[in-house]
Coordinates of C-alpha atoms in Angstrom, one line a residue:
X838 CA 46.7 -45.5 -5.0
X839 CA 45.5 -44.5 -8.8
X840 CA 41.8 -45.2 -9.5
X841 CA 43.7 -47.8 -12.1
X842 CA 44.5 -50.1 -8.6
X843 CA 40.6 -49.8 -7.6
X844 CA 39.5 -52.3 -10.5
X845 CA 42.0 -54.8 -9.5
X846 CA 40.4 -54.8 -5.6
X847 CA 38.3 -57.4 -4.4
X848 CA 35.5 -57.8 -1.9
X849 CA 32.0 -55.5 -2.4
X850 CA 31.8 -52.1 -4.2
X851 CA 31.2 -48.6 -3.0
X852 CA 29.7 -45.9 -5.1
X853 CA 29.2 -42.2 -4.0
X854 CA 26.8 -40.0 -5.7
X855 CA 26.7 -36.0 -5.1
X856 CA 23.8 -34.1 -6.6
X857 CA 24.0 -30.5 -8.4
X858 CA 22.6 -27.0 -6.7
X859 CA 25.2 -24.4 -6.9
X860 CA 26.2 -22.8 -3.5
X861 CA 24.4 -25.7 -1.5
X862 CA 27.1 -28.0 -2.2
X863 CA 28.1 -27.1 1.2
X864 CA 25.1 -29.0 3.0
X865 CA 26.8 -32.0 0.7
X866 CA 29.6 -31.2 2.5
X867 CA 28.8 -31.1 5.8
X868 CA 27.0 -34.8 5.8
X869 CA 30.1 -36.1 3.9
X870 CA 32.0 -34.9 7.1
X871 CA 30.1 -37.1 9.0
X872 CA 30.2 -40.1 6.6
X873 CA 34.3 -39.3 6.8
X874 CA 34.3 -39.0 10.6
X875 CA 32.1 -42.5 10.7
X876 CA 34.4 -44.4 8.5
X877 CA 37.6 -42.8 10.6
X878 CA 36.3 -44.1 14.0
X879 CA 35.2 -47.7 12.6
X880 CA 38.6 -48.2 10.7
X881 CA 40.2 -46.5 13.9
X882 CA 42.2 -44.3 11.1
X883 CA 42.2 -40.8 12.2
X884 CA 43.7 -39.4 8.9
X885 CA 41.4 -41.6 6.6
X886 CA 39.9 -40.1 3.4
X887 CA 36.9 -40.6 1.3
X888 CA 38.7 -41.8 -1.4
X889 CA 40.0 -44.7 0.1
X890 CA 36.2 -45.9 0.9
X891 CA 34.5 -45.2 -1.7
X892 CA 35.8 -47.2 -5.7
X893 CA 33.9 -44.9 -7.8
X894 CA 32.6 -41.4 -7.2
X895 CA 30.1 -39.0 -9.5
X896 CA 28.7 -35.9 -9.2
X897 CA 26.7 -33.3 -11.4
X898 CA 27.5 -29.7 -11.3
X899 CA 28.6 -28.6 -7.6
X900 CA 28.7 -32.3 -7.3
X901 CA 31.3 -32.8 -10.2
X902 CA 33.2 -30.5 -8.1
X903 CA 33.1 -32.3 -4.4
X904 CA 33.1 -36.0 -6.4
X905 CA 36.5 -34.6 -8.6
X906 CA 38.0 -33.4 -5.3
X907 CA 37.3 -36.7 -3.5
X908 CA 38.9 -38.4 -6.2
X909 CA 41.4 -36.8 -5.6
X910 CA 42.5 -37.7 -2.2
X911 CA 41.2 -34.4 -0.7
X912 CA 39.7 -34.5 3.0
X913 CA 36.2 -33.5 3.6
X914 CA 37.7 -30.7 5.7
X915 CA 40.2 -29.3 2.2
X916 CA 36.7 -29.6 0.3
X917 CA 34.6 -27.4 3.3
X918 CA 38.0 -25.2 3.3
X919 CA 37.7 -24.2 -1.2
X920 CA 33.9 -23.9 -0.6
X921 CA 34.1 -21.5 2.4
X922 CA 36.8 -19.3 1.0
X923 CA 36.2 -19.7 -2.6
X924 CA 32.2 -19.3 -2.5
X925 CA 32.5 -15.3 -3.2
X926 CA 34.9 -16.2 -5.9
X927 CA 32.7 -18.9 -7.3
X928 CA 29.6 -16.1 -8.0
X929 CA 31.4 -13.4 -8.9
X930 CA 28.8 -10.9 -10.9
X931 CA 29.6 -10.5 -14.9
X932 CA 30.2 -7.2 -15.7
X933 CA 26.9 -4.7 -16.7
X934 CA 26.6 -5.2 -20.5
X935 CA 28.1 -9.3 -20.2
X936 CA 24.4 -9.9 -17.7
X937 CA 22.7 -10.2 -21.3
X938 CA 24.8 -13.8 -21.6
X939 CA 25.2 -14.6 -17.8
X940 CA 25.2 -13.6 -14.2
X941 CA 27.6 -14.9 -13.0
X942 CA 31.8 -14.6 -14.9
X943 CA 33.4 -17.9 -15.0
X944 CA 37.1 -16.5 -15.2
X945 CA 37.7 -16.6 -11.6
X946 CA 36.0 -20.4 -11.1
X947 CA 37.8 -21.4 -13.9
X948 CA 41.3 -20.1 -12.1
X949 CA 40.2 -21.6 -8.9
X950 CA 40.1 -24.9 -10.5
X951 CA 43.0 -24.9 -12.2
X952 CA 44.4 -24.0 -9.0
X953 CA 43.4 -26.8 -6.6
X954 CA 42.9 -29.3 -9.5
X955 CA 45.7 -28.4 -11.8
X956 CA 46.1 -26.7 -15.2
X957 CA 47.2 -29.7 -16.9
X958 CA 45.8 -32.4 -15.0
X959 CA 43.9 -34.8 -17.3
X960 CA 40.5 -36.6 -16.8
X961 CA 42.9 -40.2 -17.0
X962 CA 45.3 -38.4 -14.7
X963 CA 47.0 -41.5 -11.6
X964 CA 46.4 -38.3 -9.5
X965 CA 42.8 -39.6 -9.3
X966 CA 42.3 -42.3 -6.0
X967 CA 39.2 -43.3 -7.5
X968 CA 36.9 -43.7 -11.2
X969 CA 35.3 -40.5 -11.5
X970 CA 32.0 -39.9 -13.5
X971 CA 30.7 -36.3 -13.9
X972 CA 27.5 -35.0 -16.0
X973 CA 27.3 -32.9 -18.8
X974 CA 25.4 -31.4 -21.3
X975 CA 26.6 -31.1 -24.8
X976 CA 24.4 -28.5 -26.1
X977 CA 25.9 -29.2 -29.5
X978 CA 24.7 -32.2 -30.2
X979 CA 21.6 -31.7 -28.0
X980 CA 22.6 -34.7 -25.4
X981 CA 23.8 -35.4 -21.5
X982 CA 27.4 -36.7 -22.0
X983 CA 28.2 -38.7 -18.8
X984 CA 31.5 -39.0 -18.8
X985 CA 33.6 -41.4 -16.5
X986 CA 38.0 -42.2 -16.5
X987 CA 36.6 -46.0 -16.4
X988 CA 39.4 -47.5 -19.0
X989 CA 37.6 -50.1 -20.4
X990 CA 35.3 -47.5 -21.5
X991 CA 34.1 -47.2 -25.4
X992 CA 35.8 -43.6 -26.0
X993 CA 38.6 -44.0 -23.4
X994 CA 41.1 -46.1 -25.6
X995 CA 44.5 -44.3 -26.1
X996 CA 44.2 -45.2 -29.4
X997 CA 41.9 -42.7 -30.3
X998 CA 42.9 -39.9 -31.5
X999 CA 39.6 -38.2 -29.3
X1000 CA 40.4 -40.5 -26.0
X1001 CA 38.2 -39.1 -23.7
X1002 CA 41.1 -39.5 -20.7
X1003 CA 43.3 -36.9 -22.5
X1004 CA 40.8 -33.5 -21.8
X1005 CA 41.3 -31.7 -19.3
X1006 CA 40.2 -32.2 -15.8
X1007 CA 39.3 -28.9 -14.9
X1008 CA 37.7 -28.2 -18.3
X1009 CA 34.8 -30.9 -17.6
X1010 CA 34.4 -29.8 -14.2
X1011 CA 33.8 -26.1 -15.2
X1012 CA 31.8 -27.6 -17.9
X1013 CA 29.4 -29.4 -15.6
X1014 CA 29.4 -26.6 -13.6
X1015 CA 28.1 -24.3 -16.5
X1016 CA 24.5 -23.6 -15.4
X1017 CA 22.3 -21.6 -17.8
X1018 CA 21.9 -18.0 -17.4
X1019 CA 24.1 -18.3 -14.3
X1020 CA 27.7 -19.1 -16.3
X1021 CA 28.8 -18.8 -19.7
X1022 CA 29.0 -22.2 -21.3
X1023 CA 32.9 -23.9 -21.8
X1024 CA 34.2 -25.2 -25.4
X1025 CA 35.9 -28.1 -25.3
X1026 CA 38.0 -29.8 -28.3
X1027 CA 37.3 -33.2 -28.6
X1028 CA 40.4 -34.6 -31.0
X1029 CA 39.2 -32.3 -34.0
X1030 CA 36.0 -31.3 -33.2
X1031 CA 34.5 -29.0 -30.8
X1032 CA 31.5 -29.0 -28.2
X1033 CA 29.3 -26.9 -26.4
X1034 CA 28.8 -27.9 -23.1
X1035 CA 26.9 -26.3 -20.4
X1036 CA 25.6 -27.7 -16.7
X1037 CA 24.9 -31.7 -16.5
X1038 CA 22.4 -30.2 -14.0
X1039 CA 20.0 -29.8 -16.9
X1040 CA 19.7 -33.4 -18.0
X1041 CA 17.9 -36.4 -16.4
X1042 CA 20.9 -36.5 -14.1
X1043 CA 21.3 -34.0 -11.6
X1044 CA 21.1 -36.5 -9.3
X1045 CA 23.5 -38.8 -10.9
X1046 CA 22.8 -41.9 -8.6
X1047 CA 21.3 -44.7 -11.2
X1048 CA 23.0 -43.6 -14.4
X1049 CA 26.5 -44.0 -11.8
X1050 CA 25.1 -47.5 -10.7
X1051 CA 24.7 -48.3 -15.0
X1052 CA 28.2 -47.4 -15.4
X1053 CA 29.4 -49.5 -12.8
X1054 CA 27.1 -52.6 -13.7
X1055 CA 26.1 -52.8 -17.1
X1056 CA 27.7 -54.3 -20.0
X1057 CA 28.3 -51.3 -22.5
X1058 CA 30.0 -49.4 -20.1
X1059 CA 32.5 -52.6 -19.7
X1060 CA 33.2 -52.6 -16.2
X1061 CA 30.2 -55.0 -15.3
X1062 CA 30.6 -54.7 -11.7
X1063 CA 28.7 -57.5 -9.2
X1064 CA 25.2 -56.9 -8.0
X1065 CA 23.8 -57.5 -4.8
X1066 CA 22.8 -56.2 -1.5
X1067 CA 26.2 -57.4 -0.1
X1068 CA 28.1 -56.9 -2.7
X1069 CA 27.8 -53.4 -3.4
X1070 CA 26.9 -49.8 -1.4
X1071 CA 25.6 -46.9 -3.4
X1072 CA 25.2 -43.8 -1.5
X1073 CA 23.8 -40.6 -2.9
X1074 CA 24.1 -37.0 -1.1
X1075 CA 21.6 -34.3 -2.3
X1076 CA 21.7 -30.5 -1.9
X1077 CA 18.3 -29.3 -0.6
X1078 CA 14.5 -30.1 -1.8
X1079 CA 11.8 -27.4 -1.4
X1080 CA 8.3 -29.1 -1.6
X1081 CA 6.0 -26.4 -1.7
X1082 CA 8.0 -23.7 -2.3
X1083 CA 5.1 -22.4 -4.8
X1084 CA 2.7 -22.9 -2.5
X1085 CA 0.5 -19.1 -2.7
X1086 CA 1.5 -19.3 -6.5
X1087 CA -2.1 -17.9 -8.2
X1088 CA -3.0 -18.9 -11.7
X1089 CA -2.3 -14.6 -12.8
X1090 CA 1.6 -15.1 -12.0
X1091 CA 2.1 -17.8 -14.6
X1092 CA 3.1 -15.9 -17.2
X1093 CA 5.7 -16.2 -19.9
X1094 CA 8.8 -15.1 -17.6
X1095 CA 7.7 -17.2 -14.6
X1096 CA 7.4 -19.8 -17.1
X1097 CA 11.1 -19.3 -18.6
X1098 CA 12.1 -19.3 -15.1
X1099 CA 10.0 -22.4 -13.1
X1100 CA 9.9 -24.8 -15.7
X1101 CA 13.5 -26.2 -16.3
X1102 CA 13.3 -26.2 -12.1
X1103 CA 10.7 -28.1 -12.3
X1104 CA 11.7 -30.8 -15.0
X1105 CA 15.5 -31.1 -12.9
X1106 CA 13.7 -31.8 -9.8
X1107 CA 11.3 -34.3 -11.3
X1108 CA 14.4 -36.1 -12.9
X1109 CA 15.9 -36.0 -9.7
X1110 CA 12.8 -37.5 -8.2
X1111 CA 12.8 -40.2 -10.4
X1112 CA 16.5 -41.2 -9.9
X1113 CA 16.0 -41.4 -6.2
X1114 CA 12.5 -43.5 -6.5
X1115 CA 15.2 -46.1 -9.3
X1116 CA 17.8 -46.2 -6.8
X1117 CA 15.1 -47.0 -4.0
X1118 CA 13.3 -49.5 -6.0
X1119 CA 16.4 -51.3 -7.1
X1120 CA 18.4 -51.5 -4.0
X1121 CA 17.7 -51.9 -0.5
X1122 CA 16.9 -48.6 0.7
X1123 CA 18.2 -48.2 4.5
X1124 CA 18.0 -44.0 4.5
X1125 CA 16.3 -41.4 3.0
X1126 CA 13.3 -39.2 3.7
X1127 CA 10.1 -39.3 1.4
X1128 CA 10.0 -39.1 -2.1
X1129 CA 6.2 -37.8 -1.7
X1130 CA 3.2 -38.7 -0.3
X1131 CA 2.1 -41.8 -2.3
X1132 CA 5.8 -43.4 -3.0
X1133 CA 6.8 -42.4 1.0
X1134 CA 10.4 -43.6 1.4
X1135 CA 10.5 -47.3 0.3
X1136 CA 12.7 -48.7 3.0
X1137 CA 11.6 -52.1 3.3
X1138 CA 9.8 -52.3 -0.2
X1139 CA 10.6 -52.5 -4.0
X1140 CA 9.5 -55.2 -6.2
X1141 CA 8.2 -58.0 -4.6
X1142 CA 9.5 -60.7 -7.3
X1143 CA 13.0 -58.8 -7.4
X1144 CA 16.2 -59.3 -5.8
X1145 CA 17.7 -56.2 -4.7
X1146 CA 20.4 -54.9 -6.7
X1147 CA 22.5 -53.4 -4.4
X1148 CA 22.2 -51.8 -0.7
X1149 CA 21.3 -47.9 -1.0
X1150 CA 20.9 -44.5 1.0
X1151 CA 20.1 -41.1 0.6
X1152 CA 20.9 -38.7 2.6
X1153 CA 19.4 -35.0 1.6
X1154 CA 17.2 -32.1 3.1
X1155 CA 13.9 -30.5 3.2
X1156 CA 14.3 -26.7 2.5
X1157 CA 11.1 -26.0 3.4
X1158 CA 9.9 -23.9 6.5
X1159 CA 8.4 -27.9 8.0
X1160 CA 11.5 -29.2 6.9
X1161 CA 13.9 -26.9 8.4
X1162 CA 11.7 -27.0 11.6
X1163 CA 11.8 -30.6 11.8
X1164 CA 15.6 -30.2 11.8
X1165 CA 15.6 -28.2 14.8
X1166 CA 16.3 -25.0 12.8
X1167 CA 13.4 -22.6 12.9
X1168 CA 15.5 -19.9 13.1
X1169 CA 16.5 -20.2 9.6
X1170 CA 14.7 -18.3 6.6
X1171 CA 13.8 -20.8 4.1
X1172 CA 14.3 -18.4 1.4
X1173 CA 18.0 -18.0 2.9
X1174 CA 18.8 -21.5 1.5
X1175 CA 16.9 -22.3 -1.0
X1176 CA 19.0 -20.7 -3.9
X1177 CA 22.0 -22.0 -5.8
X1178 CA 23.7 -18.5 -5.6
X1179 CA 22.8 -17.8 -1.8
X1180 CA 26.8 -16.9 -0.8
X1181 CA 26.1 -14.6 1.9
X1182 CA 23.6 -17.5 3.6
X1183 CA 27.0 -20.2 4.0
X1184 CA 26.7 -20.1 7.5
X1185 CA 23.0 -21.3 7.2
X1186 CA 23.1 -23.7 4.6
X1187 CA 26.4 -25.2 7.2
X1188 CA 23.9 -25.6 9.9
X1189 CA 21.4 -27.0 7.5
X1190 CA 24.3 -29.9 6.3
X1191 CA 25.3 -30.2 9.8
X1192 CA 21.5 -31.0 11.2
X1193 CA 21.0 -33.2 8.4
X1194 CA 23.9 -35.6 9.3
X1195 CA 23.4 -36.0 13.1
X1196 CA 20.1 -37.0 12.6
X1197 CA 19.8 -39.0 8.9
X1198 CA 23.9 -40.8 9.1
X1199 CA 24.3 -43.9 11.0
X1200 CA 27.1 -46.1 11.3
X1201 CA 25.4 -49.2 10.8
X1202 CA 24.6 -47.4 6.9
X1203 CA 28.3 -48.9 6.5
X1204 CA 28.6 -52.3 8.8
X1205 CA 28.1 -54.4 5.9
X1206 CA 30.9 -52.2 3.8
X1207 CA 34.0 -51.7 5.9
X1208 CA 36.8 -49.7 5.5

């Protein structure tokens, strides 16, 4: 099936959502095995894939990654598999006198993507099972570019001579993947002209949830999707949170450096915040821990005069020392899995993905959406 046959379907719509956060993709990964193992026992289809759930998929960053591979038809199990032995590969250090521009090199990502996506696949490729949005930021023109293979879309007519559907696939993934001071940034021709990009991580949509539910739904995006609790399932995976993680922080180590360092942390994870509190206020929230102490996690509430837009859950995990304890993982440093470039902590973050799902995913999440 080409994500062309998806808009033809009938019957509700299902949405998938994977934030960014580097090497903690994999505890993405490890609930989405349990989402795939959920939907393969319900539809009693032991070979069933993601893609043939969900109609559209997004992700930022790491996410743009799993979501693209999705799309794809890949298995959660292929996706674990290019995580687990590409990981290394992934954060390979820049040479000494390239550190000045980046920590990380990108030429072995970019070959790994080429490899399991393909060199000349193209972002309107039929190889895709499913629409496919992905975040980026084009530091050219100073603006998140949220990008989706949705046809009807403004800049995807093959008319133009700049049709969106023509780049290349594994260019926009590496693009979105393109974190600041981690990776070098990718250029990308755009019909004649030509954009920086760098990680979608550093817009408003990290956690690409809402802005994918506005490009399934509303009426510049042209695809103008139904609304409703039963008529469409929006579910959004995170990487890892770390309330507190500042907590012995004194007032003398707020200096310029920290301050280069903390604060674009701290904007990303209040836009995530805020896409999470959207999606809960909008739809009827069945999962989904806290958002923060006043908020709490706004299953059952919303607006009082407003119909719910669409059914929603969150699954994602505290990386905090209470967090990881109330997982039933005290054995795990908090500091092992709380950063993006934590390659030699896999095993943990695994265990972390794995805890997550067998207590936060529930069948009845998907009774009202089946296969």
């Amino acid at each position: 099936m080409s994500y062309r046959d998806k808009l033809q379907k009938l019957g509700p719509r299902k949405l998938l959502a994977c934030d960014g956060g580097g090497i903690r993709g994999i505890i993405s990964i490890e609930v989405l095995a349990k989402i795939e193992n959920e939907l393969r026992a319900s539809s009693k289809r032991s070979n069933l894939v993601l893609s043939e759930y969900f109609d559209y998929v997004a992700g930022t960053s790491t996410g743009a990654i799993i979501a693209t591979l999705i799309a794809l038809g890949c298995s959660v199990d292929e996706i674990r598999e290019f995580y687990i032995k590409s990981g290394a590969e992934m954060f390979h250090k820049a040479r000494l006198w390239e550190r000045f521009r980046a920590k990380f090199s990108d030429d072995r990502l970019s070959n790994m993507l080429q490899e399991i996506i393909g060199k000349n696949t193209t972002f309107g490729s039929d190889k895709l099972n499913t629409l496919l949005m992905m975040v980026l930021r084009n530091a050219t023109t100073d603006s998140p570019w949220p990008l989706s293979n949705n046809p009807a879309a403004k800049y995807n007519d093959g008319k133009l001579s700049d049709c969106n559907l023509d780049l290349s696939l594994w260019k926009l993934v590496r693009a979105s993947t393109a974190a600041p001071t981690y990776f070098p940034p990718e250029v990308i021709h755009v019909g004649e002209r030509e954009f920086i990009f760098v990680d979608g991580g550093v817009t408003m949509y990290n956690n690409p949830a809402f802005q994918l539910f506005l490009m399934a739904t509303a009426e510049p995006y042209n695809l103008c999707w139904p609304t409703g609790e039963k008529d469409m399932l929006l579910v959004s995976i995170g990487t890892g949170t770390s309330v507190g993680a500042n907590a012995n922080l004194s007032p003398e180590e707020m200096n310029l450096l920290y301050n280069a360092a903390s604060i674009p942390a701290a904007l990303m994870g209040a836009a995530l915040a805020e896409q999470d509190f959207l999606c809960r206020t909008f739809g009827k929230c069945l999962a989904g821990g806290p958002i923060d102490s006043e908020i709490g996690d706004m299953i059952g509430k919303g607006i009082p005069t407003a119909n719910k837009l669409f059914t929603f859950v969150r699954y994602n995990s505290e990386l905090s020392r209470e967090g990881l304890n109330a997982l039933g993982l005290p054995q795990i440093d908090p500091v092992h899995v709380q950063q993006m470039d934590s390659i030699a902590f896999v095993d943990e973050m695994q265990q972390v993905g794995r805890a997550e799902a067998e207590r936060k995913v529930r069948s009845e999440h998907f009774n009202d959406f089946p296969v």
